[in-house]
Amino acid sequence: MINNEFILNKFGYLGNDFSVELQKHAVVTEVKAKTEIIREGQKNKYVPFLVKGSIKVYALNDGRELIYYYIRPNDSCLMTFSSIFSDCISKIYAVSEEDSEVILVPVSVVLDWLIKYPQINRLFYHEYDKRFSDVMNMVNEAVFHKLDKRILSYIKQQILITGNNPIKLTHKEIANNLGTSREVVSRVLKKVENEGEIIQTKEGIKILVNEGVK
């Protein structure tokens, strides 16, 4: 059974008939943290909507991850949605960052809805706008920001997603997500720790309050 509050927040503007169809066709599934949801080359059978948790969407290049964006509660995966207009083959990887609840709607049903409920396009236009901003921010950081700023930005992002400060992140995990090496990340973190921007303990990495994370 889909949470009624989620339906109202996400799809309420489409009316009661749509809500009934959503309850009829959608599947609610629980996904454990660090679970691969889809991989590059896999056929997309469903369009996902995230109720709770967070999902990382990325590509792989020579074994290194390039993060495109994170899906947060009430969001959908834009690149999965885009694929349904061609061959439905995934061009991305998606992995749950924490225990998550996902609503899965069959691709065939979503395609029917685009005709039957044309106002649903408003939802996907909004997703396009958000994801375009995410990708542009990622490109700007990669091109214009030094690695220490990128690492701090990544840690802050993870703290905002999870609400945990300090946060448990390994140097290898950070390196994989930013396309660099563990040794480089360790060196940079030691440098910014000496500068008083972070603290590293057995509980994890903590961004200090005056760095903008509480």
mmCIF file of N, CA, C and O in Angstrom, residues 10-72:
data_model
loop_
_atom_site.group_PDB
_atom_site.id
_atom_site.type_symbol
_atom_site.label_atom_id
_atom_site.label_comp_id
_atom_site.label_asym_id
_atom_site.label_seq_id
_atom_site.Cartn_x
_atom_site.Cartn_y
_atom_site.Cartn_z
ATOM 1 N N LYS A 10 3.085 14.272 -4.184
ATOM 2 C CA LYS A 10 3.720 14.068 -5.489
ATOM 3 C C LYS A 10 2.727 14.145 -6.636
ATOM 4 O O LYS A 10 3.026 14.718 -7.681
ATOM 5 N N PHE A 11 1.546 13.570 -6.451
ATOM 6 C CA PHE A 11 0.615 13.415 -7.572
ATOM 7 C C PHE A 11 -0.772 13.991 -7.301
ATOM 8 O O PHE A 11 -1.680 13.804 -8.117
ATOM 9 N N GLY A 12 -0.945 14.674 -6.186
ATOM 10 C CA GLY A 12 -2.270 15.161 -5.817
ATOM 11 C C GLY A 12 -2.934 16.001 -6.888
ATOM 12 O O GLY A 12 -4.160 15.945 -7.075
ATOM 13 N N TYR A 13 -2.144 16.778 -7.620
ATOM 14 C CA TYR A 13 -2.704 17.684 -8.632
ATOM 15 C C TYR A 13 -3.319 16.923 -9.820
ATOM 16 O O TYR A 13 -4.032 17.515 -10.641
ATOM 17 N N LEU A 14 -3.050 15.616 -9.920
ATOM 18 C CA LEU A 14 -3.570 14.824 -11.034
ATOM 19 C C LEU A 14 -4.959 14.246 -10.761
ATOM 20 O O LEU A 14 -5.577 13.666 -11.650
ATOM 21 N N GLY A 15 -5.443 14.397 -9.524
ATOM 22 C CA GLY A 15 -6.803 13.981 -9.214
ATOM 23 C C GLY A 15 -6.919 12.573 -8.666
ATOM 24 O O GLY A 15 -5.970 11.789 -8.657
ATOM 25 N N ASN A 16 -8.146 12.242 -8.215
ATOM 26 C CA ASN A 16 -8.396 10.971 -7.545
ATOM 27 C C ASN A 16 -8.286 9.774 -8.482
ATOM 28 O O ASN A 16 -7.819 8.701 -8.086
ATOM 29 N N ASP A 17 -8.714 9.922 -9.742
ATOM 30 C CA ASP A 17 -8.643 8.809 -10.691
ATOM 31 C C ASP A 17 -7.202 8.346 -10.869
ATOM 32 O O ASP A 17 -6.928 7.140 -10.944
ATOM 33 N N PHE A 18 -6.287 9.304 -10.932
ATOM 34 C CA PHE A 18 -4.879 8.928 -11.076
ATOM 35 C C PHE A 18 -4.385 8.205 -9.828
ATOM 36 O O PHE A 18 -3.656 7.214 -9.923
ATOM 37 N N SER A 19 -4.779 8.687 -8.650
ATOM 38 C CA SER A 19 -4.361 8.054 -7.399
ATOM 39 C C SER A 19 -4.805 6.594 -7.350
ATOM 40 O O SER A 19 -4.061 5.716 -6.904
ATOM 41 N N VAL A 20 -6.016 6.329 -7.835
ATOM 42 C CA VAL A 20 -6.529 4.957 -7.861
ATOM 43 C C VAL A 20 -5.669 4.094 -8.786
ATOM 44 O O VAL A 20 -5.311 2.959 -8.456
ATOM 45 N N GLU A 21 -5.307 4.627 -9.962
ATOM 46 C CA GLU A 21 -4.470 3.874 -10.894
ATOM 47 C C GLU A 21 -3.079 3.639 -10.330
ATOM 48 O O GLU A 21 -2.489 2.570 -10.532
ATOM 49 N N LEU A 22 -2.558 4.632 -9.640
ATOM 50 C CA LEU A 22 -1.235 4.473 -9.034
ATOM 51 C C LEU A 22 -1.250 3.343 -8.010
ATOM 52 O O LEU A 22 -0.352 2.488 -8.006
ATOM 53 N N GLN A 23 -2.257 3.317 -7.172
ATOM 54 C CA GLN A 23 -2.373 2.250 -6.173
ATOM 55 C C GLN A 23 -2.510 0.885 -6.858
ATOM 56 O O GLN A 23 -2.005 -0.135 -6.357
ATOM 57 N N LYS A 24 -3.147 0.861 -7.998
ATOM 58 C CA LYS A 24 -3.394 -0.395 -8.718
ATOM 59 C C LYS A 24 -2.119 -0.950 -9.344
ATOM 60 O O LYS A 24 -1.860 -2.158 -9.288
ATOM 61 N N HIS A 25 -1.309 -0.095 -9.951
ATOM 62 C CA HIS A 25 -0.187 -0.561 -10.778
ATOM 63 C C HIS A 25 1.167 -0.525 -10.076
ATOM 64 O O HIS A 25 2.076 -1.274 -10.458
ATOM 65 N N ALA A 26 1.330 0.352 -9.101
ATOM 66 C CA ALA A 26 2.654 0.546 -8.504
ATOM 67 C C ALA A 26 2.997 -0.564 -7.506
ATOM 68 O O ALA A 26 2.120 -1.159 -6.888
ATOM 69 N N VAL A 27 4.295 -0.795 -7.372
ATOM 70 C CA VAL A 27 4.815 -1.774 -6.415
ATOM 71 C C VAL A 27 5.720 -1.037 -5.433
ATOM 72 O O VAL A 27 6.624 -0.292 -5.856
ATOM 73 N N VAL A 28 5.482 -1.223 -4.142
ATOM 74 C CA VAL A 28 6.323 -0.605 -3.114
ATOM 75 C C VAL A 28 7.356 -1.632 -2.661
ATOM 76 O O VAL A 28 7.018 -2.770 -2.339
ATOM 77 N N THR A 29 8.624 -1.227 -2.673
ATOM 78 C CA THR A 29 9.684 -2.155 -2.285
ATOM 79 C C THR A 29 10.666 -1.491 -1.330
ATOM 80 O O THR A 29 10.938 -0.290 -1.438
ATOM 81 N N GLU A 30 11.171 -2.267 -0.390
ATOM 82 C CA GLU A 30 12.188 -1.806 0.555
ATOM 83 C C GLU A 30 13.560 -2.219 0.019
ATOM 84 O O GLU A 30 13.756 -3.369 -0.386
ATOM 85 N N VAL A 31 14.504 -1.288 0.017
ATOM 86 C CA VAL A 31 15.846 -1.547 -0.509
ATOM 87 C C VAL A 31 16.863 -1.282 0.594
ATOM 88 O O VAL A 31 16.889 -0.184 1.171
ATOM 89 N N LYS A 32 17.681 -2.269 0.883
ATOM 90 C CA LYS A 32 18.703 -2.112 1.909
ATOM 91 C C LYS A 32 19.821 -1.182 1.422
ATOM 92 O O LYS A 32 20.054 -1.029 0.223
ATOM 93 N N ALA A 33 20.512 -0.567 2.376
ATOM 94 C CA ALA A 33 21.632 0.318 2.040
ATOM 95 C C ALA A 33 22.689 -0.429 1.233
ATOM 96 O O ALA A 33 22.931 -1.622 1.449
ATOM 97 N N LYS A 34 23.305 0.295 0.290
ATOM 98 C CA LYS A 34 24.393 -0.221 -0.555
ATOM 99 C C LYS A 34 23.931 -1.341 -1.490
ATOM 100 O O LYS A 34 24.720 -2.206 -1.878
ATOM 101 N N THR A 35 22.647 -1.313 -1.869
ATOM 102 C CA THR A 35 22.111 -2.292 -2.807
ATOM 103 C C THR A 35 22.065 -1.701 -4.218
ATOM 104 O O THR A 35 21.569 -0.592 -4.408
ATOM 105 N N GLU A 36 22.576 -2.443 -5.189
ATOM 106 C CA GLU A 36 22.503 -1.985 -6.578
ATOM 107 C C GLU A 36 21.073 -2.151 -7.080
ATOM 108 O O GLU A 36 20.507 -3.244 -7.026
ATOM 109 N N ILE A 37 20.497 -1.064 -7.576
ATOM 110 C CA ILE A 37 19.120 -1.076 -8.049
ATOM 111 C C ILE A 37 19.060 -1.332 -9.539
ATOM 112 O O ILE A 37 18.203 -2.079 -10.025
ATOM 113 N N ILE A 38 19.973 -0.714 -10.274
ATOM 114 C CA ILE A 38 20.062 -0.955 -11.712
ATOM 115 C C ILE A 38 21.490 -0.691 -12.147
ATOM 116 O O ILE A 38 22.221 0.068 -11.500
ATOM 117 N N ARG A 39 21.900 -1.319 -13.257
ATOM 118 C CA ARG A 39 23.253 -1.129 -13.758
ATOM 119 C C ARG A 39 23.219 -0.778 -15.239
ATOM 120 O O ARG A 39 22.229 -1.014 -15.932
ATOM 121 N N GLU A 40 24.307 -0.218 -15.708
ATOM 122 C CA GLU A 40 24.426 0.151 -17.116
ATOM 123 C C GLU A 40 24.234 -1.088 -17.994
ATOM 124 O O GLU A 40 24.779 -2.156 -17.723
ATOM 125 N N GLY A 41 23.420 -0.926 -19.044
ATOM 126 C CA GLY A 41 23.158 -2.026 -19.961
ATOM 127 C C GLY A 41 21.950 -2.867 -19.603
ATOM 128 O O GLY A 41 21.482 -3.661 -20.416
ATOM 129 N N GLN A 42 21.433 -2.687 -18.401
ATOM 130 C CA GLN A 42 20.257 -3.445 -17.972
ATOM 131 C C GLN A 42 18.992 -2.799 -18.523
ATOM 132 O O GLN A 42 18.907 -1.588 -18.675
ATOM 133 N N LYS A 43 17.993 -3.608 -18.832
ATOM 134 C CA LYS A 43 16.743 -3.078 -19.370
ATOM 135 C C LYS A 43 15.885 -2.523 -18.246
ATOM 136 O O LYS A 43 15.663 -3.190 -17.233
ATOM 137 N N ASN A 44 15.414 -1.301 -18.410
ATOM 138 C CA ASN A 44 14.544 -0.669 -17.418
ATOM 139 C C ASN A 44 13.116 -1.184 -17.578
ATOM 140 O O ASN A 44 12.486 -0.980 -18.615
ATOM 141 N N LYS A 45 12.605 -1.829 -16.546
ATOM 142 C CA LYS A 45 11.230 -2.313 -16.566
ATOM 143 C C LYS A 45 10.300 -1.394 -15.789
ATOM 144 O O LYS A 45 9.083 -1.463 -15.951
ATOM 145 N N TYR A 46 10.892 -0.564 -14.931
ATOM 146 C CA TYR A 46 10.093 0.299 -14.062
ATOM 147 C C TYR A 46 10.673 1.707 -14.032
ATOM 148 O O TYR A 46 11.870 1.901 -14.236
ATOM 149 N N VAL A 47 9.813 2.667 -13.731
ATOM 150 C CA VAL A 47 10.237 4.027 -13.401
ATOM 151 C C VAL A 47 10.119 4.154 -11.883
ATOM 152 O O VAL A 47 9.030 3.941 -11.327
ATOM 153 N N PRO A 48 11.227 4.470 -11.188
ATOM 154 C CA PRO A 48 11.192 4.515 -9.723
ATOM 155 C C PRO A 48 10.856 5.902 -9.176
ATOM 156 O O PRO A 48 11.227 6.920 -9.763
ATOM 157 N N PHE A 49 10.175 5.916 -8.047
ATOM 158 C CA PHE A 49 9.939 7.139 -7.282
ATOM 159 C C PHE A 49 10.360 6.854 -5.849
ATOM 160 O O PHE A 49 9.920 5.860 -5.262
ATOM 161 N N LEU A 50 11.200 7.716 -5.295
ATOM 162 C CA LEU A 50 11.748 7.463 -3.959
ATOM 163 C C LEU A 50 10.851 8.070 -2.887
ATOM 164 O O LEU A 50 10.573 9.266 -2.903
ATOM 165 N N VAL A 51 10.423 7.224 -1.956
ATOM 166 C CA VAL A 51 9.594 7.676 -0.834
ATOM 167 C C VAL A 51 10.467 8.121 0.323
ATOM 168 O O VAL A 51 10.253 9.169 0.928
ATOM 169 N N LYS A 52 11.480 7.311 0.656
ATOM 170 C CA LYS A 52 12.416 7.678 1.716
ATOM 171 C C LYS A 52 13.780 7.059 1.427
ATOM 172 O O LYS A 52 13.893 6.094 0.678
ATOM 173 N N GLY A 53 14.822 7.658 2.038
ATOM 174 C CA GLY A 53 16.185 7.188 1.800
ATOM 175 C C GLY A 53 16.909 8.070 0.802
ATOM 176 O O GLY A 53 16.543 9.232 0.589
ATOM 177 N N SER A 54 17.921 7.526 0.146
ATOM 178 C CA SER A 54 18.650 8.254 -0.897
ATOM 179 C C SER A 54 19.299 7.252 -1.838
ATOM 180 O O SER A 54 19.678 6.154 -1.422
ATOM 181 N N ILE A 55 19.419 7.639 -3.094
ATOM 182 C CA ILE A 55 19.981 6.773 -4.135
ATOM 183 C C ILE A 55 21.011 7.552 -4.924
ATOM 184 O O ILE A 55 20.760 8.702 -5.336
ATOM 185 N N LYS A 56 22.160 6.950 -5.134
ATOM 186 C CA LYS A 56 23.236 7.568 -5.917
ATOM 187 C C LYS A 56 23.140 7.093 -7.363
ATOM 188 O O LYS A 56 23.037 5.896 -7.628
ATOM 189 N N VAL A 57 23.177 8.043 -8.291
ATOM 190 C CA VAL A 57 23.146 7.732 -9.718
ATOM 191 C C VAL A 57 24.491 8.127 -10.319
ATOM 192 O O VAL A 57 24.922 9.271 -10.174
ATOM 193 N N TYR A 58 25.144 7.177 -10.988
ATOM 194 C CA TYR A 58 26.508 7.436 -11.450
ATOM 195 C C TYR A 58 26.853 6.597 -12.674
ATOM 196 O O TYR A 58 26.118 5.675 -13.064
ATOM 197 N N ALA A 59 28.005 6.919 -13.282
ATOM 198 C CA ALA A 59 28.575 6.126 -14.369
ATOM 199 C C ALA A 59 29.935 5.609 -13.921
ATOM 200 O O ALA A 59 30.524 6.125 -12.965
ATOM 201 N N LEU A 60 30.424 4.586 -14.597
ATOM 202 C CA LEU A 60 31.741 4.038 -14.309
ATOM 203 C C LEU A 60 32.674 4.266 -15.490
ATOM 204 O O LEU A 60 32.287 4.076 -16.643
ATOM 205 N N ASN A 61 33.907 4.690 -15.181
ATOM 206 C CA ASN A 61 34.931 4.889 -16.204
ATOM 207 C C ASN A 61 36.235 4.314 -15.685
ATOM 208 O O ASN A 61 36.816 4.856 -14.744
ATOM 209 N N ASP A 62 36.671 3.204 -16.264
ATOM 210 C CA ASP A 62 37.878 2.520 -15.797
ATOM 211 C C ASP A 62 37.800 2.190 -14.313
ATOM 212 O O ASP A 62 38.779 2.311 -13.569
ATOM 213 N N GLY A 63 36.607 1.781 -13.876
ATOM 214 C CA GLY A 63 36.421 1.382 -12.490
ATOM 215 C C GLY A 63 36.194 2.527 -11.521
ATOM 216 O O GLY A 63 35.954 2.296 -10.326
ATOM 217 N N ARG A 64 36.250 3.758 -12.013
ATOM 218 C CA ARG A 64 36.020 4.920 -11.153
ATOM 219 C C ARG A 64 34.630 5.477 -11.384
ATOM 220 O O ARG A 64 34.129 5.511 -12.508
ATOM 221 N N GLU A 65 34.032 5.936 -10.302
ATOM 222 C CA GLU A 65 32.673 6.451 -10.374
ATOM 223 C C GLU A 65 32.640 7.930 -10.750
ATOM 224 O O GLU A 65 33.469 8.706 -10.288
ATOM 225 N N LEU A 66 31.669 8.274 -11.577
ATOM 226 C CA LEU A 66 31.367 9.678 -11.864
ATOM 227 C C LEU A 66 29.927 9.898 -11.441
ATOM 228 O O LEU A 66 28.995 9.399 -12.081
ATOM 229 N N ILE A 67 29.743 10.606 -10.325
ATOM 230 C CA ILE A 67 28.402 10.814 -9.785
ATOM 231 C C ILE A 67 27.667 11.867 -10.619
ATOM 232 O O ILE A 67 28.169 12.961 -10.852
ATOM 233 N N TYR A 68 26.459 11.514 -11.054
ATOM 234 C CA TYR A 68 25.620 12.465 -11.765
ATOM 235 C C TYR A 68 24.744 13.258 -10.793
ATOM 236 O O TYR A 68 24.680 14.479 -10.844
ATOM 237 N N TYR A 69 24.060 12.542 -9.914
ATOM 238 C CA TYR A 69 23.195 13.206 -8.940
ATOM 239 C C TYR A 69 22.730 12.192 -7.906
ATOM 240 O O TYR A 69 22.954 10.980 -8.049
ATOM 241 N N TYR A 70 22.069 12.695 -6.862
ATOM 242 C CA TYR A 70 21.458 11.851 -5.842
ATOM 243 C C TYR A 70 19.946 12.014 -5.924
ATOM 244 O O TYR A 70 19.437 13.129 -6.089
ATOM 245 N N ILE A 71 19.243 10.897 -5.835
ATOM 246 C CA ILE A 71 17.782 10.932 -5.763
ATOM 247 C C ILE A 71 17.401 11.003 -4.289
ATOM 248 O O ILE A 71 17.871 10.206 -3.476
ATOM 249 N N ARG A 72 16.544 11.962 -3.969
ATOM 250 C CA ARG A 72 16.099 12.149 -2.592
ATOM 251 C C ARG A 72 14.590 11.909 -2.507
ATOM 252 O O ARG A 72 13.921 11.800 -3.540
#
